[in-house]
XYZ file of C-alpha atoms in Angstrom:
657
model
C -14.461 23.823 8.689
C -17.129 21.726 6.467
C -19.507 22.541 3.961
C -22.978 21.665 3.638
C -22.138 18.265 1.801
C -19.887 17.344 4.554
C -16.324 18.105 2.726
C -14.125 18.684 5.571
C -11.907 21.478 4.171
C -9.681 21.297 6.872
C -8.372 17.856 5.497
C -9.126 18.107 1.806
C -6.875 21.290 1.131
C -3.877 20.650 2.976
C -4.151 16.732 1.870
C -4.142 17.618 -1.881
C -1.275 20.261 -1.136
C 0.822 17.669 0.493
C 0.334 15.011 -2.220
C 0.922 17.693 -4.690
C 4.277 18.793 -3.063
C 5.476 15.098 -2.743
C 4.518 14.244 -6.379
C 6.696 17.310 -7.650
C 9.584 16.630 -5.622
C 9.318 12.925 -6.873
C 8.990 13.978 -10.631
C 11.506 16.803 -10.444
C 14.104 15.045 -8.388
C 13.430 11.345 -8.274
C 16.826 10.324 -7.615
C 17.368 12.846 -4.748
C 13.813 11.728 -3.420
C 14.672 8.023 -3.572
C 17.909 8.422 -1.794
C 16.319 10.688 1.102
C 13.530 8.128 1.727
C 15.822 5.200 1.335
C 18.021 6.866 4.292
C 15.102 7.319 6.358
C 14.153 3.863 5.834
C 17.496 2.408 6.399
C 17.737 4.541 9.801
C 14.700 3.139 10.736
C 15.539 -0.436 10.330
C 19.129 0.079 11.772
C 17.749 1.868 14.873
C 13.835 1.002 15.086
C 13.532 -2.441 14.086
C 13.101 -3.706 17.605
C 10.319 -1.157 18.078
C 8.498 -2.533 15.056
C 8.938 -6.106 16.172
C 7.702 -5.278 19.763
C 4.753 -2.875 18.405
C 3.608 -6.036 16.329
C 3.943 -8.588 19.340
C 2.019 -6.157 21.340
C -1.048 -5.875 18.463
C -1.375 -9.514 18.091
C -1.160 -10.211 21.840
C -4.016 -7.428 22.296
C -6.178 -8.749 19.764
C -6.023 -12.235 20.562
C -6.983 -11.139 24.159
C -9.794 -9.355 23.051
C -11.154 -12.338 21.170
C -11.160 -14.626 24.204
C -11.947 -12.284 27.337
C -15.110 -11.258 28.236
C -14.881 -7.995 25.950
C -15.716 -10.371 22.875
C -19.265 -10.234 23.481
C -19.540 -6.558 22.982
C -20.911 -5.390 19.625
C -19.856 -2.970 17.025
C -22.671 -0.936 17.289
C -25.957 -0.792 19.090
C -27.249 -3.800 21.284
C -29.730 -4.425 18.558
C -27.624 -3.841 15.407
C -27.357 -6.688 13.203
C -24.467 -7.017 10.288
C -24.966 -5.088 7.217
C -23.631 -7.994 4.986
C -23.962 -11.647 4.770
C -20.908 -13.443 6.058
C -19.525 -14.585 2.709
C -20.071 -10.985 1.280
C -18.250 -9.536 4.421
C -15.155 -11.981 4.082
C -14.981 -11.335 0.156
C -14.874 -7.614 0.456
C -12.318 -7.447 3.585
C -10.171 -10.062 1.956
C -10.043 -8.152 -1.638
C -9.167 -5.079 0.132
C -6.456 -6.386 2.208
C -4.370 -8.655 0.475
C -5.805 -10.182 -2.464
C -3.343 -8.520 -5.170
C -0.497 -9.632 -2.911
C -1.269 -13.045 -3.352
C -1.314 -12.898 -7.139
C 2.154 -11.049 -6.853
C 4.075 -13.314 -4.057
C 2.244 -16.574 -3.945
C 4.828 -18.085 -6.291
C 7.649 -15.670 -6.089
C 8.147 -15.187 -2.282
C 8.486 -19.020 -1.270
C 10.740 -19.366 -3.962
C 12.965 -16.020 -3.112
C 13.308 -17.538 0.629
C 13.974 -21.142 -0.871
C 16.811 -19.595 -3.087
C 18.359 -17.289 -0.640
C 17.143 -18.678 3.126
C 18.352 -16.410 6.063
C 19.727 -19.491 7.999
C 19.472 -22.493 6.116
C 21.693 -24.295 3.468
C 20.782 -23.165 -0.037
C 18.896 -25.737 -2.027
C 18.671 -28.132 1.181
C 15.228 -29.560 2.623
C 15.663 -27.169 5.268
C 15.396 -24.368 3.026
C 12.472 -25.425 1.466
C 10.800 -25.908 4.747
C 12.241 -22.411 6.162
C 10.966 -20.778 2.814
C 7.576 -22.072 3.683
C 7.429 -20.970 7.202
C 8.796 -17.426 6.797
C 6.165 -17.018 4.074
C 3.485 -17.893 6.315
C 4.926 -15.675 9.048
C 4.941 -12.567 6.920
C 1.253 -13.374 5.231
C -0.308 -14.864 8.560
C -1.869 -13.654 11.964
C 0.554 -10.728 12.493
C -0.333 -9.175 9.283
C -4.152 -9.387 9.809
C -3.880 -8.692 13.204
C -2.645 -5.129 12.113
C -5.845 -4.839 10.062
C -8.055 -6.050 12.779
C -7.021 -3.686 15.664
C -7.583 -0.530 13.340
C -10.616 -1.642 11.919
C -12.036 -2.611 15.454
C -10.986 0.534 16.833
C -12.631 2.627 14.132
C -15.960 0.591 14.128
C -15.992 0.555 18.057
C -15.779 4.128 18.550
C -18.043 4.977 15.098
C -20.932 2.665 15.570
C -20.781 2.256 19.322
C -19.949 5.738 20.447
C -21.292 7.482 17.122
C -18.115 9.237 16.543
C -16.937 9.872 12.940
C -15.697 6.778 10.910
C -11.899 8.415 10.410
C -8.984 7.955 11.977
C -9.282 10.794 14.446
C -11.964 8.905 16.485
C -9.239 6.403 17.697
C -8.062 9.068 19.917
C -11.093 10.410 21.441
C -10.537 8.428 24.787
C -7.205 10.206 25.190
C -7.796 13.751 23.859
C -11.608 13.897 23.910
C -13.530 16.268 21.842
C -10.143 17.791 20.777
C -10.363 15.407 17.831
C -12.569 17.805 16.097
C -9.913 20.325 16.213
C -6.186 20.679 14.540
C -5.065 17.165 16.211
C -7.909 15.351 14.446
C -7.399 17.142 11.091
C -3.560 15.983 11.488
C -4.211 12.515 11.960
C -6.672 12.454 8.847
C -4.593 14.454 6.554
C -1.939 11.770 7.447
C -4.023 8.808 6.614
C -5.253 10.514 3.310
C -1.805 10.878 2.556
C -0.756 7.341 3.630
C -3.707 5.923 1.460
C -3.229 8.117 -1.915
C 0.263 7.017 -2.239
C -0.453 3.352 -1.126
C -2.873 2.627 -3.320
C -1.346 4.700 -6.270
C 2.480 2.660 -5.969
C 0.480 -0.767 -5.872
C -1.554 0.355 -8.894
C 1.585 1.510 -10.787
C 3.751 -1.752 -9.618
C 0.725 -3.797 -10.392
C 0.177 -2.560 -13.831
C 3.721 -4.268 -14.770
C 2.306 -7.596 -13.603
C -0.993 -7.039 -16.003
C 1.273 -6.074 -18.715
C 3.243 -9.262 -18.438
C 0.393 -11.083 -18.528
C -0.966 -9.537 -21.430
C 2.289 -9.955 -23.111
C 2.049 -13.848 -22.618
C -1.449 -13.967 -23.946
C -1.321 -11.555 -26.755
C 2.203 -10.814 -27.147
C 1.536 -6.936 -25.940
C 4.873 -5.287 -25.548
C 5.888 -4.541 -22.129
C 6.547 -0.623 -21.894
C 5.592 2.299 -19.847
C 3.169 3.251 -22.251
C 1.196 0.172 -22.056
C 1.389 0.177 -18.331
C -0.002 3.726 -18.292
C -3.002 2.626 -20.580
C -3.686 -0.304 -18.275
C -3.647 2.077 -15.397
C -6.121 4.387 -17.339
C -8.276 1.338 -17.993
C -8.147 0.339 -13.972
C -8.797 4.003 -13.105
C -11.941 4.111 -15.553
C -13.291 0.668 -14.057
C -12.500 1.876 -10.406
C -14.530 5.206 -11.398
C -17.584 3.150 -12.519
C -17.744 0.867 -9.185
C -17.243 3.898 -7.076
C -20.051 5.700 -8.766
C -22.431 2.430 -8.304
C -21.527 2.519 -4.420
C -20.345 -0.043 -2.205
C -23.592 -2.310 -2.018
C -23.249 -2.404 -5.909
C -19.757 -2.159 -7.385
C -17.146 -3.042 -4.805
C -19.386 -5.771 -3.479
C -20.204 -7.346 -6.504
C -16.339 -7.270 -7.665
C -15.467 -8.690 -4.312
C -17.677 -11.648 -4.541
C -16.823 -12.492 -8.219
C -13.006 -12.124 -7.445
C -13.382 -14.628 -4.523
C -15.215 -16.877 -6.695
C -12.415 -16.670 -9.338
C -9.588 -16.903 -6.544
C -11.188 -20.150 -5.501
C -11.571 -21.408 -8.937
C -7.737 -20.794 -9.359
C -6.796 -22.288 -6.561
C -8.754 -25.474 -7.300
C -7.538 -25.971 -10.445
C -3.525 -25.430 -9.562
C -4.427 -28.188 -6.376
C -6.108 -30.581 -8.927
C -3.509 -30.371 -11.545
C -0.444 -30.155 -9.392
C 0.569 -32.691 -6.865
C -2.272 -32.917 -4.783
C -1.715 -35.525 -2.128
C 1.809 -33.765 -1.317
C 0.137 -30.298 -1.061
C -2.603 -31.567 1.489
C 0.455 -33.029 3.588
C 2.247 -29.846 2.951
C -0.386 -27.618 4.037
C -0.886 -29.346 7.314
C 2.816 -29.604 8.232
C 3.313 -25.622 7.225
C 0.691 -24.802 9.575
C 2.088 -27.088 12.530
C 5.583 -25.642 11.875
C 4.256 -21.938 11.564
C 2.065 -22.175 14.836
C 5.046 -23.977 16.924
C 7.287 -21.347 15.986
C 5.305 -18.039 15.860
C 6.162 -16.595 19.418
C 10.083 -17.073 18.482
C 9.573 -15.781 15.183
C 7.384 -12.727 16.167
C 10.207 -11.601 18.494
C 13.099 -12.765 16.194
C 15.460 -9.846 15.268
C 18.646 -11.832 14.308
C 20.378 -9.996 16.971
C 22.967 -12.843 17.465
C 23.463 -13.815 13.880
C 23.830 -9.954 12.713
C 21.809 -10.670 9.326
C 20.549 -7.864 7.427
C 17.829 -10.309 6.250
C 15.066 -8.992 8.531
C 15.309 -5.540 7.438
C 14.830 -6.293 3.927
C 11.753 -8.756 4.972
C 10.270 -8.848 7.984
C 10.459 -5.118 8.865
C 9.789 -4.188 5.317
C 6.376 -6.283 5.510
C 5.494 -4.893 8.978
C 6.093 -1.118 7.794
C 3.750 -2.191 4.937
C 1.184 -3.848 6.674
C 1.127 -0.851 9.202
C 1.275 1.795 6.280
C -1.633 0.227 4.754
C -3.270 -0.212 8.102
C -5.405 3.215 8.017
C -6.962 2.286 4.392
C -7.663 -1.387 5.043
C -8.579 -0.863 8.480
C -11.048 1.985 7.725
C -12.618 -0.118 4.950
C -13.152 -3.171 7.184
C -14.664 -1.089 9.852
C -17.161 0.527 7.218
C -18.404 -3.093 6.450
C -18.473 -4.612 9.914
C -21.311 -2.821 11.930
C -23.012 -5.127 13.737
C -20.707 -7.990 14.643
C -19.344 -8.568 18.226
C -15.538 -8.091 18.802
C -15.107 -11.673 18.800
C -17.024 -12.243 15.570
C -15.086 -9.511 13.919
C -11.592 -10.825 15.186
C -12.152 -14.274 14.163
C -13.564 -13.055 10.832
C -10.892 -10.684 9.971
C -7.834 -12.521 11.666
C -8.335 -16.318 11.483
C -10.392 -16.926 8.247
C -8.528 -15.064 5.850
C -5.054 -16.244 7.306
C -6.238 -19.940 6.758
C -7.148 -19.170 3.243
C -4.149 -17.051 2.645
C -1.847 -19.841 4.007
C -3.592 -22.526 1.910
C -3.023 -20.052 -1.270
C 0.695 -19.859 -0.359
C 1.096 -23.610 0.257
C -0.540 -24.477 -3.090
C 1.258 -22.087 -5.174
C 4.581 -21.895 -3.168
C 5.015 -25.628 -2.618
C 4.198 -26.578 -6.049
C 6.763 -23.941 -7.354
C 9.374 -25.377 -5.303
C 8.541 -28.567 -6.548
C 8.812 -27.569 -10.102
C 12.238 -26.380 -9.461
C 13.502 -29.074 -7.245
C 11.878 -32.245 -8.723
C 11.496 -31.254 -12.531
C 14.420 -28.761 -12.819
C 12.581 -25.732 -14.051
C 15.341 -23.617 -13.569
C 13.874 -20.484 -15.692
C 11.380 -19.891 -13.067
C 13.961 -19.668 -10.392
C 15.524 -17.367 -12.788
C 12.396 -15.233 -13.234
C 12.117 -14.928 -9.514
C 15.172 -13.228 -9.154
C 14.787 -11.136 -12.580
C 11.340 -9.715 -12.556
C 8.745 -11.214 -9.634
C 5.827 -9.703 -11.296
C 6.429 -12.226 -14.335
C 7.059 -15.223 -11.947
C 3.118 -16.272 -11.745
C 3.123 -16.504 -15.425
C 6.225 -18.441 -16.032
C 4.712 -20.775 -13.077
C 1.593 -21.243 -14.851
C 3.164 -22.316 -18.086
C 4.218 -25.839 -16.515
C 0.462 -26.821 -16.131
C -2.204 -27.992 -18.710
C -4.491 -25.377 -20.236
C -1.753 -22.666 -19.501
C -3.166 -19.702 -21.456
C -6.356 -20.403 -19.705
C -5.131 -20.195 -16.336
C -3.002 -17.109 -17.280
C -6.081 -15.345 -18.896
C -8.138 -16.422 -15.353
C -4.888 -14.762 -13.592
C -4.981 -11.568 -15.574
C -8.741 -11.057 -15.152
C -8.293 -11.490 -11.479
C -5.480 -9.114 -10.793
C -7.377 -6.325 -12.996
C -10.366 -6.795 -10.422
C -8.384 -6.969 -7.465
C -6.723 -3.451 -8.569
C -10.239 -2.144 -9.317
C -11.701 -3.314 -5.841
C -8.101 -1.503 -4.281
C -8.827 1.719 -6.200
C -12.203 2.015 -5.819
C -12.306 0.850 -2.103
C -9.410 3.134 -1.593
C -11.380 6.220 -3.018
C -14.219 5.390 -0.934
C -12.112 5.481 2.267
C -10.153 8.621 1.252
C -13.348 10.595 0.538
C -14.695 9.566 4.073
C -11.476 10.792 5.785
C -11.887 14.063 3.907
C -15.843 14.332 4.989
C -16.023 13.656 8.382
C -16.545 9.911 7.985
C -19.750 10.147 5.857
C -20.281 7.967 2.891
C -23.148 9.558 1.247
C -21.114 12.303 -0.302
C -21.479 13.665 -3.694
C -20.509 11.952 -6.728
C -17.944 14.334 -7.838
C -15.829 13.629 -4.436
C -15.719 9.934 -4.946
C -14.789 10.222 -8.465
C -12.011 12.984 -7.625
C -10.171 10.353 -5.380
C -10.715 7.571 -7.774
C -9.095 9.441 -10.627
C -6.706 11.164 -8.265
C -5.167 7.768 -7.212
C -5.021 6.922 -11.126
C -3.124 10.161 -11.887
C -0.827 9.896 -9.358
C 0.148 6.477 -10.342
C 0.592 7.528 -14.144
C 2.537 10.296 -13.068
C 5.161 8.427 -11.018
C 5.298 5.875 -13.536
C 6.705 8.262 -16.143
C 8.759 10.004 -13.869
C 10.310 6.805 -12.063
C 9.110 8.182 -8.848
C 6.845 4.895 -7.609
C 9.908 3.236 -5.843
C 10.820 6.620 -3.736
C 7.017 6.923 -2.664
C 6.707 3.143 -2.251
C 9.709 3.583 0.364
C 8.090 6.865 1.838
C 4.855 5.070 2.455
C 6.470 2.333 4.596
C 8.450 4.889 6.516
C 5.465 6.374 7.184
C 4.483 3.547 9.520
C 6.849 4.630 12.116
C 4.648 7.527 13.669
C 1.348 5.707 12.770
C 2.440 3.011 14.876
C 2.869 5.082 17.942
C -0.534 6.612 17.321
C -1.955 3.138 16.871
C -0.223 2.050 20.391
C -1.984 4.930 22.023
C -5.411 4.195 20.585
C -5.156 0.627 21.700
C -4.648 2.023 25.181
C -7.774 4.170 24.524
C -9.656 1.352 23.328
C -9.004 -0.648 26.660
C -10.250 2.345 28.804
C -13.333 2.441 26.861
C -13.996 -1.188 26.906
C -13.479 -1.091 30.581
C -15.930 1.563 30.921
C -18.468 -0.670 28.639
C -18.155 -3.504 30.964
C -18.906 -1.417 33.949
C -22.081 -0.457 31.930
C -23.012 -3.987 31.899
C -22.280 -4.752 35.335
C -24.548 -1.736 36.112
C -27.391 -3.168 34.036
C -27.080 -6.692 35.952
C -27.550 -4.899 39.211
C -30.290 -6.087 41.353
C -32.997 -3.504 41.382
C -36.438 -3.639 41.907
C -38.183 -5.446 39.086
C -40.888 -3.778 36.949
C -43.166 -6.747 38.020
C -43.379 -5.296 41.547
C -45.237 -2.135 40.596
C -47.790 -4.265 38.295
C -50.892 -4.541 40.179
C -52.622 -7.691 40.640
C -55.459 -7.461 38.492
C -53.533 -6.375 35.702
C -52.398 -9.833 34.963
C -54.978 -10.690 32.357
C -54.080 -7.463 30.553
C -50.206 -8.478 30.509
C -50.992 -12.019 29.228
C -53.135 -10.491 26.405
C -50.319 -8.218 25.553
C -47.536 -11.117 25.488
C -49.734 -13.342 23.151
C -51.262 -11.031 20.588
C -49.429 -9.222 17.607
C -49.865 -5.472 17.624
C -50.353 -3.638 14.186
C -48.159 -0.436 13.351
C -51.370 1.705 14.045
C -51.744 -0.032 17.609
C -48.202 0.678 18.549
C -47.715 4.073 17.271
C -51.182 4.924 19.193
C -49.524 3.597 22.455
C -46.133 5.415 21.992
C -47.662 8.752 21.342
C -51.028 8.617 23.969
C -49.275 6.446 26.687
C -45.514 6.352 26.635
C -44.966 9.865 25.673
C -47.193 11.015 28.585
C -45.074 8.771 30.984
C -41.759 10.252 29.696
C -43.211 13.892 30.020
C -44.267 13.131 33.861
C -40.829 11.808 34.417
C -39.145 14.473 32.872
C -40.961 17.160 34.727
C -39.708 15.226 37.972
C -36.298 15.465 36.842
C -36.546 18.987 36.157
C -38.114 19.636 39.513
C -34.977 17.703 41.157
C -32.437 20.323 39.381
C -31.559 17.833 36.379
C -31.354 18.911 32.637
C -33.735 16.676 30.602
C -35.744 16.870 27.464
C -37.985 14.609 25.607
C -37.850 13.953 21.782
C -40.871 12.948 19.700
C -39.628 11.212 16.671
C -41.529 9.529 13.770
C -40.203 6.111 15.090
C -40.715 6.357 18.734
C -40.010 8.776 21.804
C -36.814 9.041 23.931
C -36.037 11.075 27.320
C -32.169 12.365 27.981
C -31.073 13.290 31.143
C -27.700 15.202 31.004
C -24.853 14.537 33.636
C -22.272 17.054 32.331
C -18.998 15.376 31.517
C -20.379 11.993 32.563
C -22.507 9.581 30.471
C -25.777 10.829 29.823
C -28.701 8.893 30.540
C -31.122 7.874 27.549
C -34.532 5.892 27.588
C -36.211 5.300 24.377
C -39.388 3.702 23.149
C -39.440 2.693 19.614
C -41.616 0.784 17.285
C -39.826 -2.211 15.895
C -41.186 -4.635 13.242
C -40.819 -8.199 13.834
C -42.036 -11.095 11.680
C -45.192 -12.801 11.983
C -45.048 -16.179 13.742
C -46.263 -19.396 12.300
C -49.306 -19.441 15.074
C -52.408 -17.255 14.801
C -54.054 -16.276 18.123
C -57.049 -14.772 16.393
C -57.032 -15.311 12.547
C -60.199 -12.833 12.448
C -57.601 -9.904 13.809
C -56.444 -7.991 10.942
C -53.033 -5.903 11.532
C -52.787 -4.548 8.063
C -49.549 -6.296 7.601
C -49.249 -9.868 6.805
C -45.631 -10.012 7.235
C -45.112 -8.248 10.342
C -46.272 -7.410 13.889
C -44.803 -4.648 15.996
C -43.313 -3.961 19.360
C -42.693 -0.984 21.531
C -39.152 -1.747 22.391
C -36.996 -0.086 24.919
C -33.780 1.440 23.795
C -30.936 2.799 26.052
C -27.804 4.858 24.873
C -26.044 1.580 24.200
C -28.928 0.396 21.852
C -32.086 -1.873 21.777
C -32.586 -4.017 25.135
C -34.727 -6.376 23.287
C -37.766 -6.205 25.567
C -41.288 -5.035 24.661
C -43.509 -2.714 26.847
C -46.557 -2.683 24.494
C -49.481 -2.265 26.550
C -47.931 -1.482 29.934
C -49.802 1.014 32.063
C -48.249 4.523 32.332
C -47.069 3.632 35.846
C -45.441 0.657 35.034
C -43.517 2.685 32.129
C -42.396 5.545 34.541
C -41.070 2.814 37.091
C -39.134 1.005 34.300
C -37.534 4.267 33.601
C -36.800 4.708 37.207
C -35.396 1.154 36.944
C -33.091 1.716 34.155
C -32.117 5.314 35.636
C -30.877 3.508 39.060
C -28.718 1.195 37.185
C -27.435 4.155 35.000
C -26.308 5.651 38.458
C -24.900 2.600 39.591
C -22.887 2.674 36.149
C -21.481 6.145 36.834
C -20.612 5.212 40.430
C -18.656 2.312 39.126
C -16.835 4.398 36.770
C -15.741 6.904 39.690
C -14.477 4.161 41.585
C -12.089 2.857 38.901
C -8.245 4.017 39.450
C -7.557 6.788 37.220
C -5.103 5.530 34.525
C -1.281 6.764 34.615
């Protein structure tokens, strides 16, 4: 049930009802709500921690396998697709939405917390310092980004490669088929909407306290709920402006700006701190982390009987999994045109390297301040109010006020990008994956997240909803594991298609008559104009496809030819199996440096044009401009033979399960 603007009422209204009901429960009975959600989380940690650990291990293993396997060369989109954003912009946006704000919160606090209370080492010892950094790396490293990567990869693959809606429901298409468009799909998207709203809202509410603390340090602004609400209103207003300007302006500009500020702050702390020691620590921290990653991934402290893992590792895995629908969908939205291997390296390795560098520079510097310089107030503040730890840390450096001001600006921008990207994702979930929705829908969710955060801040329900959000990660993890199985099935089909396209079939050259070689050579070396290619497609290619289509019809196969502004395409239907699509499209290409004939004017100084073949998988990157009608017909038959071989390979595959 959708309106003309794409609003999916079957997702929008139930999501709004559930969100409102949970807010009322948290507001009217915050103590009861907190107790219920805490009991649920405690039960999950006591009985299901093994499942979280195994699930995350499976996710990391699967993502690494896809990166190094033959599937890594598959594109997230048609074969001819190119990335929508340059590499630096892409990395900035996924980093800002993924963990940017977490580094501001925990870059100083978490390493010190582990140092002051290590799970197995002696408190205050050298082993405690090493263990603190290894644990921090483990929580913020490859495992965390692998969770985001697999969700983003699944969504991007099925949306851009198979033209399914860019919503969470599409991940289950290989399992339940077109039922994703019915109530099972609605339920999955409703879950993602509710999870995203409360995930972003709780972060916004908790983050306002850190901004308030920074402003208190800079301008003696009182730390109070009222001031934090004012901060949330300001962040929501900025996020609304960013949402109104769109992804390519607001979120893109803010993400790039904050990435530059983050690098600047990192460089300043690195230069002003123990520089050589930090370089040594970074190298050693990475070595320790990588050497123990398998053991740590599967470590449940089963023999030590420690509750530490529930308060830290399982909490983190639940938090990353709870945020995965939001961050994964956002990453998918900005990753069209990249290969699976490029996607995984970009999403998993590059942000991890930067995150671990950040944790080393801030975490090791903080530990050094406590151990070597006796800055005990920093250790006390970490235990008392982790949100303020960053500013106490910065007090120990030159230009502390300037550094604090820079940090506050970064925190605000990180929250704005989280809020506006969250609003964009929620709107897409409620609009069948569309992102060109009316402005009011995007503003509704941007303001809605802010209103939820403000209400819960006044009512004291933020902690309860945060616990609920993390507990919701359990059912999502089950869905995600099923989706991974579906992705693997789809990728096997993809490789079968590739094998069929590489099968030995009769070459088009066989059908070229000997006397055509001069015309073929002329077609190769000339650069046709747009008008020439249009004329060729309409007068020769279209007739060729119509001729083939008539023959398919006579043979009893349902087929159609469509004539569009950019080209023509033939579709042959195969029932429940994959349809055959053969298209000829006009594509602009940049003029080469040399000119065959300078007197020829193609009407476009920048481009020449090609008549390129596109199959269902996208552009095949070869030009048939100037081919005879018979040659085009035989190329269609050649590709159709490969398609039939592909269907044969699929039928030969064993049925899963």
